[in-house]
Short mmCIF file of C-alpha atoms (C1' of nucleotides) in Angstrom, two decimals:
data_model
loop_
_atom_site.label_atom_id
_atom_site.label_comp_id
_atom_site.label_asym_id
_atom_site.label_seq_id
_atom_site.Cartn_x
_atom_site.Cartn_y
_atom_site.Cartn_z
CA MET A 36 -32.08 -8.83 8.00
CA ASN A 37 -28.82 -8.34 9.34
CA SER A 38 -26.31 -10.87 7.74
CA SER A 39 -25.19 -11.91 11.78
CA SER A 40 -27.47 -13.26 14.40
CA SER A 41 -27.33 -9.69 15.96
CA SER A 42 -29.41 -6.81 15.06
CA PRO A 43 -26.98 -3.35 14.96
CA LYS A 44 -25.20 -2.89 12.11
CA VAL A 45 -21.05 -4.06 13.04
CA PRO A 46 -18.53 -1.35 11.53
CA ILE A 47 -16.30 -3.45 8.83
CA PRO A 48 -13.58 -1.72 10.87
CA THR A 49 -14.58 -4.03 14.17
CA LEU A 50 -14.82 -7.08 11.33
CA GLU A 51 -11.45 -6.37 10.30
CA ARG A 52 -10.05 -6.71 13.91
CA LEU A 53 -11.66 -9.21 15.34
CA ALA A 54 -9.23 -11.60 12.72
CA THR A 55 -6.91 -9.75 14.29
CA TYR A 56 -7.96 -11.03 17.81
CA LEU A 57 -8.60 -14.05 16.29
CA ARG A 58 -5.39 -14.57 15.18
CA PHE A 59 -3.71 -13.22 18.84
CA LEU A 60 -6.67 -16.11 20.66
CA ILE A 61 -5.01 -18.77 18.56
CA ASP A 62 -1.46 -17.79 19.54
CA LEU A 63 -2.32 -16.58 23.38
CA GLU A 64 -3.52 -20.61 23.18
CA ALA A 65 -0.79 -22.23 21.89
CA SER A 66 1.29 -21.15 24.74
CA HIS A 67 -1.26 -22.98 26.86
CA VAL A 68 -2.50 -18.97 28.16
CA GLU A 69 -5.59 -18.96 29.79
CA THR A 70 -7.56 -15.40 30.81
CA ILE A 71 -6.44 -12.17 29.22
CA SER A 72 -7.64 -8.18 30.04
CA SER A 73 -8.56 -6.01 27.38
CA THR A 74 -5.37 -4.08 29.21
CA ASP A 75 -3.32 -7.30 27.55
CA VAL A 76 -4.66 -6.62 24.14
CA GLU A 77 -3.29 -3.45 23.74
CA LYS A 78 -0.25 -3.76 25.40
CA GLN A 79 0.13 -6.73 23.25
CA THR A 80 -1.61 -5.42 19.75
CA GLY A 81 -1.36 -1.67 20.34
CA ILE A 82 -5.29 -2.18 19.55
CA ASN A 83 -7.10 0.56 21.93
CA ALA A 84 -8.44 -1.49 24.87
CA ALA A 85 -11.86 -0.28 24.25
CA GLN A 86 -12.03 -0.29 20.37
CA PHE A 87 -11.17 -4.40 22.00
CA ARG A 88 -14.95 -4.20 23.63
CA LYS A 89 -16.72 -2.23 21.93
CA ASP A 90 -15.94 -4.44 18.85
CA LEU A 91 -16.80 -6.80 20.87
CA SER A 92 -19.72 -5.56 22.77
CA TYR A 93 -21.36 -5.60 19.15
CA PHE A 94 -21.28 -10.08 19.87
CA GLY A 95 -22.93 -10.49 23.08
CA GLU A 96 -20.84 -10.34 26.69
CA PHE A 97 -17.75 -12.60 26.07
CA GLY A 98 -15.31 -10.85 29.97
CA LYS A 99 -15.62 -11.37 33.48
CA PRO A 100 -15.43 -7.67 35.16
CA GLY A 101 -12.10 -8.17 37.55
CA VAL A 102 -10.98 -11.34 35.70
CA GLY A 103 -11.21 -10.94 32.35
CA TYR A 104 -12.06 -12.86 29.07
CA ASN A 105 -11.40 -17.16 28.64
CA VAL A 106 -8.62 -17.27 25.64
CA GLN A 107 -10.34 -20.94 24.73
CA GLU A 108 -13.52 -19.38 24.92
CA LEU A 109 -12.92 -16.37 23.12
CA GLN A 110 -11.15 -17.68 20.20
CA ALA A 111 -14.33 -20.45 19.99
CA ARG A 112 -16.41 -17.68 19.82
CA ILE A 113 -14.61 -15.41 17.35
CA ALA A 114 -13.89 -17.97 15.16
CA ARG A 115 -18.61 -18.75 15.24
CA ILE A 116 -18.63 -15.24 14.83
CA LEU A 117 -17.03 -14.57 11.52
CA LYS A 118 -18.06 -18.37 10.18
CA ILE A 119 -14.79 -20.15 10.72
CA ASP A 120 -15.55 -21.86 13.38
CA GLN A 121 -15.50 -25.06 11.07
CA LEU A 122 -13.69 -25.10 7.91
CA GLN A 123 -15.20 -23.36 5.28
CA PRO A 124 -14.49 -24.19 1.86
CA ILE A 125 -13.05 -21.41 -0.38
CA MET A 126 -12.53 -21.06 -4.49
CA VAL A 127 -9.39 -19.58 -6.29
CA ILE A 128 -9.56 -18.60 -10.02
CA GLY A 129 -6.40 -18.27 -11.56
CA ALA A 130 -4.06 -20.41 -10.41
CA GLY A 131 -1.45 -18.27 -11.93
CA ASN A 132 1.41 -16.93 -9.23
CA LEU A 133 -1.26 -15.27 -6.95
CA GLY A 134 -3.67 -18.26 -6.91
CA SER A 135 -0.66 -20.24 -6.15
CA ALA A 136 0.43 -18.52 -3.21
CA LEU A 137 -2.94 -18.33 -2.13
CA ILE A 138 -3.10 -22.26 -2.29
CA GLY A 139 0.56 -22.69 -0.19
CA TYR A 140 -0.26 -19.76 2.32
CA PRO A 141 -0.44 -22.05 5.51
CA GLY A 142 -2.72 -19.48 7.47
CA LEU A 143 -5.41 -20.01 5.81
CA THR A 144 -5.44 -23.31 6.86
CA GLU A 145 -5.31 -22.79 10.61
CA HIS A 146 -8.01 -19.67 10.51
CA LYS A 147 -10.14 -23.37 8.78
CA PHE A 148 -10.52 -21.53 5.33
CA HIS A 149 -9.78 -24.40 3.63
CA ILE A 150 -8.78 -24.10 -0.07
CA ALA A 151 -11.34 -26.53 -1.94
CA ALA A 152 -11.01 -26.14 -5.50
CA ALA A 153 -8.46 -23.62 -8.20
CA PHE A 154 -9.23 -23.28 -11.28
CA ASP A 155 -8.09 -22.27 -14.47
CA ARG A 156 -9.07 -21.83 -18.48
CA ASP A 157 -4.54 -22.66 -19.25
CA PRO A 158 -5.41 -25.78 -20.84
CA ALA A 159 -1.19 -26.68 -19.33
CA LYS A 160 -2.73 -25.24 -15.84
CA ILE A 161 -5.33 -27.51 -16.73
CA GLY A 162 -4.76 -31.46 -14.31
CA CYS A 163 -1.34 -29.78 -12.32
CA LEU A 164 -0.86 -30.47 -9.08
CA GLN A 165 -0.36 -27.16 -6.72
CA GLY A 166 0.67 -28.62 -3.38
CA ASN A 167 -1.84 -31.74 -3.41
CA LEU A 168 -4.53 -29.39 -4.97
CA MET A 169 -5.16 -30.81 -8.56
CA ILE A 170 -6.01 -27.60 -10.70
CA LEU A 171 -9.93 -28.05 -12.31
CA ASP A 172 -11.04 -26.58 -15.94
CA GLU A 173 -12.59 -22.93 -15.02
CA ALA A 174 -14.89 -24.69 -17.09
CA ASP A 175 -16.02 -26.35 -14.73
CA VAL A 176 -16.76 -23.69 -11.57
CA CYS A 177 -20.27 -25.06 -11.67
CA THR A 178 -21.07 -28.47 -11.30
CA VAL A 179 -17.68 -29.29 -9.76
CA ASN A 180 -19.20 -26.62 -6.76
CA ALA A 181 -22.47 -28.61 -6.99
CA ASP A 182 -20.55 -30.69 -4.83
CA ILE A 183 -17.90 -28.86 -3.22
CA GLY A 184 -20.18 -25.85 -2.14
CA ALA A 185 -17.77 -23.32 -1.64
CA ARG A 186 -19.81 -19.80 -1.47
CA ILE A 187 -16.55 -17.65 -1.07
CA ALA A 188 -14.39 -17.48 -4.55
CA ILE A 189 -10.91 -16.10 -4.42
CA ILE A 190 -10.27 -13.79 -7.88
CA CYS A 191 -7.28 -14.54 -9.53
CA VAL A 192 -7.10 -13.86 -12.67
CA PRO A 193 -6.15 -11.07 -15.14
CA ALA A 194 -7.85 -7.89 -15.61
CA SER A 195 -9.73 -8.45 -18.22
CA ALA A 196 -11.20 -11.99 -17.47
CA ALA A 197 -12.34 -11.39 -14.37
CA GLN A 198 -15.05 -9.97 -14.74
CA GLY A 199 -16.06 -13.18 -16.46
CA VAL A 200 -15.14 -15.42 -14.60
CA ALA A 201 -17.08 -13.39 -11.32
CA ASP A 202 -19.98 -14.40 -13.64
CA THR A 203 -19.71 -17.51 -13.46
CA ALA A 204 -19.10 -18.08 -9.78
CA ILE A 205 -22.60 -15.82 -8.49
CA LEU A 206 -23.71 -19.25 -11.20
CA ALA A 207 -21.56 -21.79 -9.46
CA GLY A 208 -23.76 -20.38 -5.87
CA VAL A 209 -20.33 -18.24 -4.76
CA LYS A 210 -22.05 -15.38 -2.15
CA VAL A 211 -18.84 -13.08 -2.13
CA ILE A 212 -15.61 -12.47 -3.66
CA LEU A 213 -12.09 -11.42 -3.04
CA ASN A 214 -11.10 -9.83 -6.26
CA PHE A 215 -7.40 -8.82 -6.87
CA ALA A 216 -7.73 -7.61 -10.45
CA PRO A 217 -7.91 -3.93 -10.58
CA ILE A 218 -11.14 -3.76 -12.03
CA ILE A 219 -14.61 -2.45 -10.74
CA LEU A 220 -16.30 -5.84 -10.69
CA ARG A 221 -20.40 -5.81 -11.48
CA VAL A 222 -22.72 -7.79 -8.65
CA PRO A 223 -26.07 -8.46 -7.65
CA GLU A 224 -26.26 -6.41 -4.96
CA ARG A 225 -27.25 -9.33 -2.47
CA ILE A 226 -23.15 -10.41 -3.42
CA VAL A 227 -21.13 -9.34 -1.82
CA VAL A 228 -17.59 -8.29 -2.55
CA ARG A 229 -14.00 -7.01 -1.65
CA ASN A 230 -10.76 -5.67 -3.75
CA VAL A 231 -7.70 -5.81 -2.90
CA SER A 232 -5.13 -3.35 -4.92
CA PHE A 233 -1.68 -4.05 -4.65
CA LEU A 234 -1.65 -0.20 -6.42
CA GLN A 235 -3.72 1.22 -3.53
CA GLU A 236 -1.15 -0.04 -1.08
CA LEU A 237 1.98 1.25 -3.26
CA ALA A 238 0.80 4.40 -4.11
CA VAL A 239 -0.94 5.38 -0.07
CA LEU A 240 3.52 4.39 0.63
CA SER A 241 4.77 6.54 -2.47
CA TYR A 242 3.24 9.69 -1.17
CA HIS A 243 4.26 9.11 2.02
CA LEU A 244 8.28 9.35 0.69
CA SER A 245 9.63 12.83 1.54
CA SER A 246 10.15 14.83 -1.84
CA ASP A 247 13.78 14.67 -1.62
CA THR A 248 15.37 12.32 -4.39
CA LYS A 249 18.66 11.37 -2.96
CA LYS A 250 17.89 9.39 0.49
CA MET B 2 7.03 18.27 8.87
CA ASN B 3 3.72 16.73 6.71
CA SER B 4 5.45 14.76 4.09
CA SER B 5 3.65 15.93 1.40
CA SER B 6 4.01 20.41 -0.04
CA SER B 7 0.78 20.84 1.50
CA SER B 8 -0.36 21.86 5.08
CA PRO B 9 -3.44 19.74 5.95
CA LYS B 10 -2.68 16.03 6.31
CA VAL B 11 -4.27 14.11 3.86
CA PRO B 12 -6.76 11.62 5.48
CA ILE B 13 -5.50 7.60 4.32
CA PRO B 14 -9.01 7.49 2.37
CA THR B 15 -7.95 10.34 0.43
CA LEU B 16 -4.30 8.53 -0.50
CA GLU B 17 -6.14 5.16 -1.32
CA ARG B 18 -8.96 7.10 -3.81
CA LEU B 19 -6.14 8.85 -5.30
CA ALA B 20 -4.51 5.74 -6.71
CA THR B 21 -7.92 4.48 -7.95
CA TYR B 22 -8.40 8.06 -9.83
CA LEU B 23 -5.24 7.47 -11.64
CA ARG B 24 -5.88 4.31 -12.53
CA PHE B 25 -9.65 5.98 -14.69
CA LEU B 26 -7.93 8.96 -15.75
CA ILE B 27 -4.49 6.96 -17.43
CA ASP B 28 -8.32 4.66 -18.84
CA LEU B 29 -9.59 7.95 -19.56
CA GLU B 30 -6.13 9.60 -21.46
CA ALA B 31 -5.69 6.17 -23.88
CA SER B 32 -9.43 6.44 -24.85
CA HIS B 33 -8.75 10.72 -25.57
CA VAL B 34 -10.92 11.78 -23.49
CA GLU B 35 -9.91 15.43 -22.76
CA THR B 36 -12.25 17.19 -20.05
CA ILE B 37 -14.29 15.32 -17.04
CA SER B 38 -16.42 16.84 -15.29
CA SER B 39 -16.64 15.18 -11.25
CA THR B 40 -20.68 14.69 -11.91
CA ASP B 41 -18.88 12.07 -14.29
CA VAL B 42 -16.05 10.77 -12.61
CA GLU B 43 -18.99 9.95 -9.87
CA LYS B 44 -21.06 7.92 -12.65
CA GLN B 45 -17.87 6.36 -13.67
CA THR B 46 -16.39 5.16 -11.11
CA GLY B 47 -18.67 5.34 -8.08
CA ILE B 48 -17.05 7.52 -6.17
CA ASN B 49 -19.44 11.01 -4.96
CA ALA B 50 -18.15 13.45 -6.73
CA ALA B 51 -18.25 16.09 -3.53
CA GLN B 52 -15.53 13.40 -2.08
CA PHE B 53 -13.82 13.58 -5.67
CA ARG B 54 -13.65 17.51 -5.18
CA LYS B 55 -13.26 17.29 -1.97
CA ASP B 56 -10.26 14.67 -2.15
CA LEU B 57 -8.13 16.87 -4.61
CA SER B 58 -8.89 20.19 -2.50
CA TYR B 59 -6.31 18.98 -0.46
CA PHE B 60 -3.68 19.76 -3.16
CA GLY B 61 -4.74 22.65 -5.12
CA GLU B 62 -6.89 23.33 -7.45
CA PHE B 63 -7.74 21.22 -10.55
CA GLY B 64 -10.18 22.47 -12.17
CA LYS B 65 -12.23 24.89 -14.00
CA PRO B 66 -16.11 25.81 -12.74
CA GLY B 67 -17.82 25.77 -15.51
CA VAL B 68 -16.07 23.58 -17.49
CA GLY B 69 -14.15 20.65 -15.14
CA TYR B 70 -10.50 19.13 -15.24
CA ASN B 71 -7.92 18.28 -17.98
CA VAL B 72 -7.57 14.47 -17.93
CA GLN B 73 -3.73 14.69 -19.05
CA GLU B 74 -3.53 17.43 -16.68
CA LEU B 75 -5.71 15.97 -13.49
CA GLN B 76 -3.46 12.41 -14.44
CA ALA B 77 0.09 14.03 -14.68
CA ARG B 78 -0.42 16.14 -11.52
CA ILE B 79 -1.94 13.38 -9.40
CA ALA B 80 1.09 11.23 -10.32
CA ARG B 81 3.42 13.48 -9.36
CA ILE B 82 1.38 13.86 -5.68
CA LEU B 83 2.25 10.18 -5.32
CA LYS B 84 6.07 10.08 -6.64
CA ILE B 85 5.12 8.02 -9.59
CA ASP B 86 5.98 10.47 -12.51
CA GLN B 87 9.12 9.00 -12.65
CA LEU B 88 10.06 5.98 -12.20
CA GLN B 89 10.01 4.48 -8.65
CA PRO B 90 12.01 1.78 -7.85
CA ILE B 91 10.79 -0.91 -5.53
CA MET B 92 12.71 -4.00 -3.70
CA VAL B 93 10.38 -7.35 -3.04
CA ILE B 94 12.02 -9.23 -0.96
CA GLY B 95 10.56 -13.04 -1.00
CA ALA B 96 10.62 -14.26 -4.07
CA GLY B 97 7.75 -17.35 -3.83
CA ASN B 98 4.86 -17.81 -5.74
CA LEU B 99 3.79 -13.82 -4.10
CA GLY B 100 6.79 -11.77 -5.18
CA SER B 101 6.43 -13.40 -8.09
CA ALA B 102 2.71 -12.60 -9.05
CA LEU B 103 4.45 -9.21 -8.32
CA ILE B 104 7.18 -9.42 -10.09
CA GLY B 105 5.28 -10.55 -13.01
CA TYR B 106 2.42 -7.75 -12.71
CA PRO B 107 1.58 -5.32 -15.31
CA GLY B 108 -0.13 -2.75 -13.47
CA LEU B 109 2.34 -1.36 -11.49
CA THR B 110 4.89 -0.38 -14.31
CA GLU B 111 2.07 1.06 -15.61
CA HIS B 112 1.45 3.03 -12.88
CA LYS B 113 5.90 3.93 -12.39
CA PHE B 114 6.36 2.18 -9.92
CA HIS B 115 9.23 -0.30 -10.73
CA ILE B 116 10.21 -3.19 -8.79
CA ALA B 117 14.53 -3.04 -9.79
CA ALA B 118 15.61 -5.66 -7.60
CA ALA B 119 14.10 -9.58 -6.02
CA PHE B 120 16.25 -11.20 -3.26
CA ASP B 121 15.93 -14.48 -2.08
CA ARG B 122 17.00 -16.23 0.81
CA ASP B 123 16.90 -19.75 -0.92
CA PRO B 124 19.68 -20.99 -3.03
CA ALA B 125 18.44 -22.50 -5.23
CA LYS B 126 15.96 -19.18 -7.17
CA ILE B 127 19.67 -16.83 -6.24
CA GLY B 128 20.73 -16.59 -10.18
CA CYS B 129 17.18 -17.40 -11.09
CA LEU B 130 15.38 -15.57 -14.21
CA GLN B 131 11.96 -14.10 -12.87
CA GLY B 132 10.62 -12.87 -15.93
CA ASN B 133 13.78 -10.63 -16.92
CA LEU B 134 14.58 -10.00 -13.10
CA MET B 135 17.41 -11.73 -11.89
CA ILE B 136 16.28 -13.36 -7.95
CA LEU B 137 19.72 -11.66 -6.19
CA ASP B 138 20.39 -13.61 -2.70
CA GLU B 139 18.66 -11.52 0.36
CA ALA B 140 22.19 -11.42 1.76
CA ASP B 141 23.53 -7.83 -0.45
CA VAL B 142 20.23 -5.64 0.27
CA CYS B 143 22.17 -3.79 1.43
CA THR B 144 25.43 -3.31 -1.07
CA VAL B 145 22.72 -4.12 -4.03
CA ASN B 146 20.44 -1.02 -2.66
CA ALA B 147 23.46 1.49 -2.35
CA ASP B 148 23.31 1.48 -5.82
CA ILE B 149 19.56 1.09 -6.63
CA GLY B 150 17.79 3.72 -4.31
CA ALA B 151 14.56 1.83 -3.58
CA ARG B 152 12.41 3.47 -0.65
CA ILE B 153 9.54 1.13 -1.03
CA ALA B 154 9.91 -2.54 0.09
CA ILE B 155 7.78 -5.04 0.08
CA ILE B 156 7.71 -7.83 2.39
CA CYS B 157 6.61 -11.37 0.21
CA VAL B 158 8.96 -13.64 3.19
CA PRO B 159 7.32 -16.29 6.24
CA ALA B 160 6.28 -14.46 9.44
CA SER B 161 8.88 -16.19 10.15
CA ALA B 162 11.41 -14.67 8.64
CA ALA B 163 9.50 -10.83 8.23
CA GLN B 164 11.11 -8.82 10.65
CA GLY B 165 15.18 -9.73 10.27
CA VAL B 166 14.39 -8.50 6.78
CA ALA B 167 12.54 -5.27 8.05
CA ASP B 168 15.45 -4.61 10.20
CA THR B 169 17.61 -5.31 6.74
CA ALA B 170 16.07 -3.07 4.26
CA ILE B 171 15.04 -0.76 6.99
CA LEU B 172 19.31 -0.38 6.88
CA ALA B 173 19.49 -0.01 2.99
CA GLY B 174 17.60 2.97 2.75
CA VAL B 175 14.41 1.92 2.27
CA LYS B 176 11.45 4.24 3.98
CA VAL B 177 8.47 2.68 3.72
CA ILE B 178 7.70 -0.68 3.43
CA LEU B 179 4.65 -3.29 2.32
CA ASN B 180 4.13 -6.46 4.18
CA PHE B 181 2.15 -9.57 3.80
CA ALA B 182 3.70 -11.08 6.78
CA PRO B 183 1.14 -11.27 9.12
CA ILE B 184 2.68 -10.18 11.92
CA ILE B 185 2.84 -6.71 13.32
CA LEU B 186 6.54 -5.31 11.92
CA ARG B 187 9.03 -3.36 15.11
CA VAL B 188 9.87 -0.27 12.86
CA PRO B 189 11.39 2.97 14.23
CA GLU B 190 8.43 5.72 14.06
CA ARG B 191 9.65 7.60 10.67
CA ILE B 192 9.60 4.07 8.59
CA VAL B 193 5.78 3.60 7.72
CA VAL B 194 4.34 0.25 7.18
CA ARG B 195 0.73 -1.12 5.89
CA ASN B 196 0.39 -4.27 6.06
CA VAL B 197 -2.32 -6.33 3.54
CA SER B 198 -3.80 -9.86 5.82
CA PHE B 199 -5.53 -11.74 3.15
CA LEU B 200 -7.33 -13.74 6.71
CA GLN B 201 -8.40 -10.22 7.59
CA GLU B 202 -9.95 -10.02 3.75
CA LEU B 203 -11.80 -13.66 4.13
CA ALA B 204 -13.14 -12.79 7.67
CA VAL B 205 -15.11 -10.58 6.84
CA LEU B 206 -16.24 -11.89 3.72
CA SER B 207 -17.27 -15.27 5.45
CA TYR B 208 -18.56 -12.83 8.46
CA HIS B 209 -20.92 -11.99 5.92
CA LEU B 210 -22.27 -15.07 4.95
CA SER B 211 -25.41 -15.90 5.81
CA SER B 212 -25.90 -18.74 8.95
CA ASP B 213 -27.65 -21.22 6.95
CA THR B 214 -25.62 -24.01 5.62
CA LYS B 215 -27.04 -24.68 2.79
CA LYS B 216 -26.60 -22.86 -0.42
"C1'" DT C 277 -14.57 -6.51 51.70
"C1'" DA C 278 -11.04 -4.00 48.07
"C1'" DG C 279 -9.18 -4.06 43.81
"C1'" DA C 280 -10.02 -4.95 38.92
"C1'" DT C 281 -12.05 -5.05 35.08
"C1'" DT C 282 -15.88 -5.25 32.36
"C1'" DG C 283 -19.72 -3.75 29.31
"C1'" DT C 284 -21.53 0.77 28.03
"C1'" DT C 285 -23.05 5.93 27.66
"C1'" DA C 286 -21.28 9.49 26.47
"C1'" DA C 287 -17.35 12.79 24.28
"C1'" DT C 288 -14.47 13.36 20.69
"C1'" DC C 289 -12.52 13.07 16.80
"C1'" DG C 290 -12.29 12.43 11.39
"C1'" DA C 291 -14.94 11.13 7.48
"C1'" DT C 292 -18.36 11.71 3.65
"C1'" DT C 293 -21.73 14.08 1.69
"C1'" DA C 294 -24.32 18.13 1.14
"C1'" DA C 295 -25.52 22.65 -0.66
"C1'" DC C 296 -23.87 27.73 -2.29
"C1'" DA C 297 -20.74 31.50 -3.55
"C1'" DA C 298 -17.38 32.35 -7.00
"C1'" DT C 299 -16.45 31.53 -11.53
"C1'" DC C 300 -15.43 30.08 -16.26
"C1'" DT D 161 -24.92 37.24 -20.28
"C1'" DA D 162 -26.93 32.07 -18.44
"C1'" DG D 163 -25.67 27.46 -17.98
"C1'" DA D 164 -22.04 24.54 -15.82
"C1'" DT D 165 -18.72 23.45 -12.31
"C1'" DT D 166 -16.07 23.98 -8.90
"C1'" DG D 167 -13.78 24.62 -4.10
"C1'" DT D 168 -14.68 25.16 0.51
"C1'" DT D 169 -17.92 25.54 3.97
"C1'" DA D 170 -21.55 23.43 7.11
"C1'" DA D 171 -24.12 19.40 8.58
"C1'" DT D 172 -24.29 14.69 8.97
"C1'" DC D 173 -22.98 10.37 9.72
"C1'" DG D 174 -19.65 7.21 11.96
"C1'" DA D 175 -16.24 5.02 13.96
"C1'" DT D 176 -12.90 5.89 17.89
"C1'" DT D 177 -11.49 6.89 22.87
"C1'" DA D 178 -12.49 8.33 27.64
"C1'" DA D 179 -15.57 7.82 31.20
"C1'" DC D 180 -17.94 5.36 34.83
"C1'" DA D 181 -21.63 2.63 36.86
"C1'" DA D 182 -21.65 -2.61 37.17
"C1'" DT D 183 -20.20 -7.02 38.55
"C1'" DC D 184 -17.18 -10.57 39.70
#
DNA sequence: TAGATTGTTAATCGATTAACAATC
DNA sequence: TAGATTGTTAATCGATTAACAATC
């Protein structure tokens, strides 16, 4: 039933932090640190030590009492949990500025996310190289994905086009969607969608400005 | 003490939803809808009716029992709460693909967010027009902001440069920061930072893929 | 062994939702 | 007035954090 191997439902905030831990561990590994304790993690990331241990406990046992965690092993196991222990193919739909930013984002590769194909419907863009990736015709999403097998789609098209490309992506075998368009996508229950809303982010920040106009 | 006029601390999720309500109300207003009830909101946005009423209750009374909410009035009051009832100037630092995507994002203007200046340190970009906005030299953030008075900065530079530009922005009078760089910014306590992490978003989605490799 | 640190249980905290008296 | 819907209180749910026995 559960999408992970272990049974209890994992809180979303835990999954988000897992990505943070992974990044942190990759850096530690690069600095040849071999072992860390949950207290070290708290010191260096600001995330509560008990929280760190609790987060991991959803997935099994990772550390040695009295010793701590092996950086290399923990890194590998978290990558496994997040299914990025091997290259995870992704399709990007919409090769405007935002799509291009994602295509060119170095952090993705480091975390084994692999943008395997990028699509647009603008004939002026189709066939162009973006980095070393050729922009493909949006009409070919299905046929291309038969080869590529991406189960993650990132939608970077305008709001008016978003539902349409989401439908196409799902038809092409995509299981989860990262949506940057400011609309609520209607998708089958089995499809997981996450929305990134710049407006929401800015609104929260704007609220926190003190009310006086002058600085 | 509190940054808003009313006393009780407002949960972040409430603020995020406020942005959603605002967008929804702007659309309703465009369709000449005059009144809505919390039940209507639930039907059309999926957000629980009690949640909607509770969210608003942090800021006062907005509706008429037995009637509902006046769309136009509620829209105006939420905009006021979020401090986007008048144009809110923003600076964007880093005019790469991501920065350019933000500069060209039409939703911002509709919500009274105004990108008043964009900076980069690449001489090849400085002086170029991006839409109708000229890219300025990152070295001029302080002098430019003396005119513009932006209290919101969006950081779209690589991780290695992010802390530096954050420091500069704060020096220039910025109070809150939207950070796209995958690092934890060190800032004075009074400064509010929100981070957008593409890696985190993708990791949560990737986790939800079922484990079998085949589609 | 003594000291350190884990994994987990229990306590706390905060956010969501249901229920309902007040009121248009 | 009767019906509808608000604003708010109380109940529920879930996530964070503290405390500690187990263990290296």
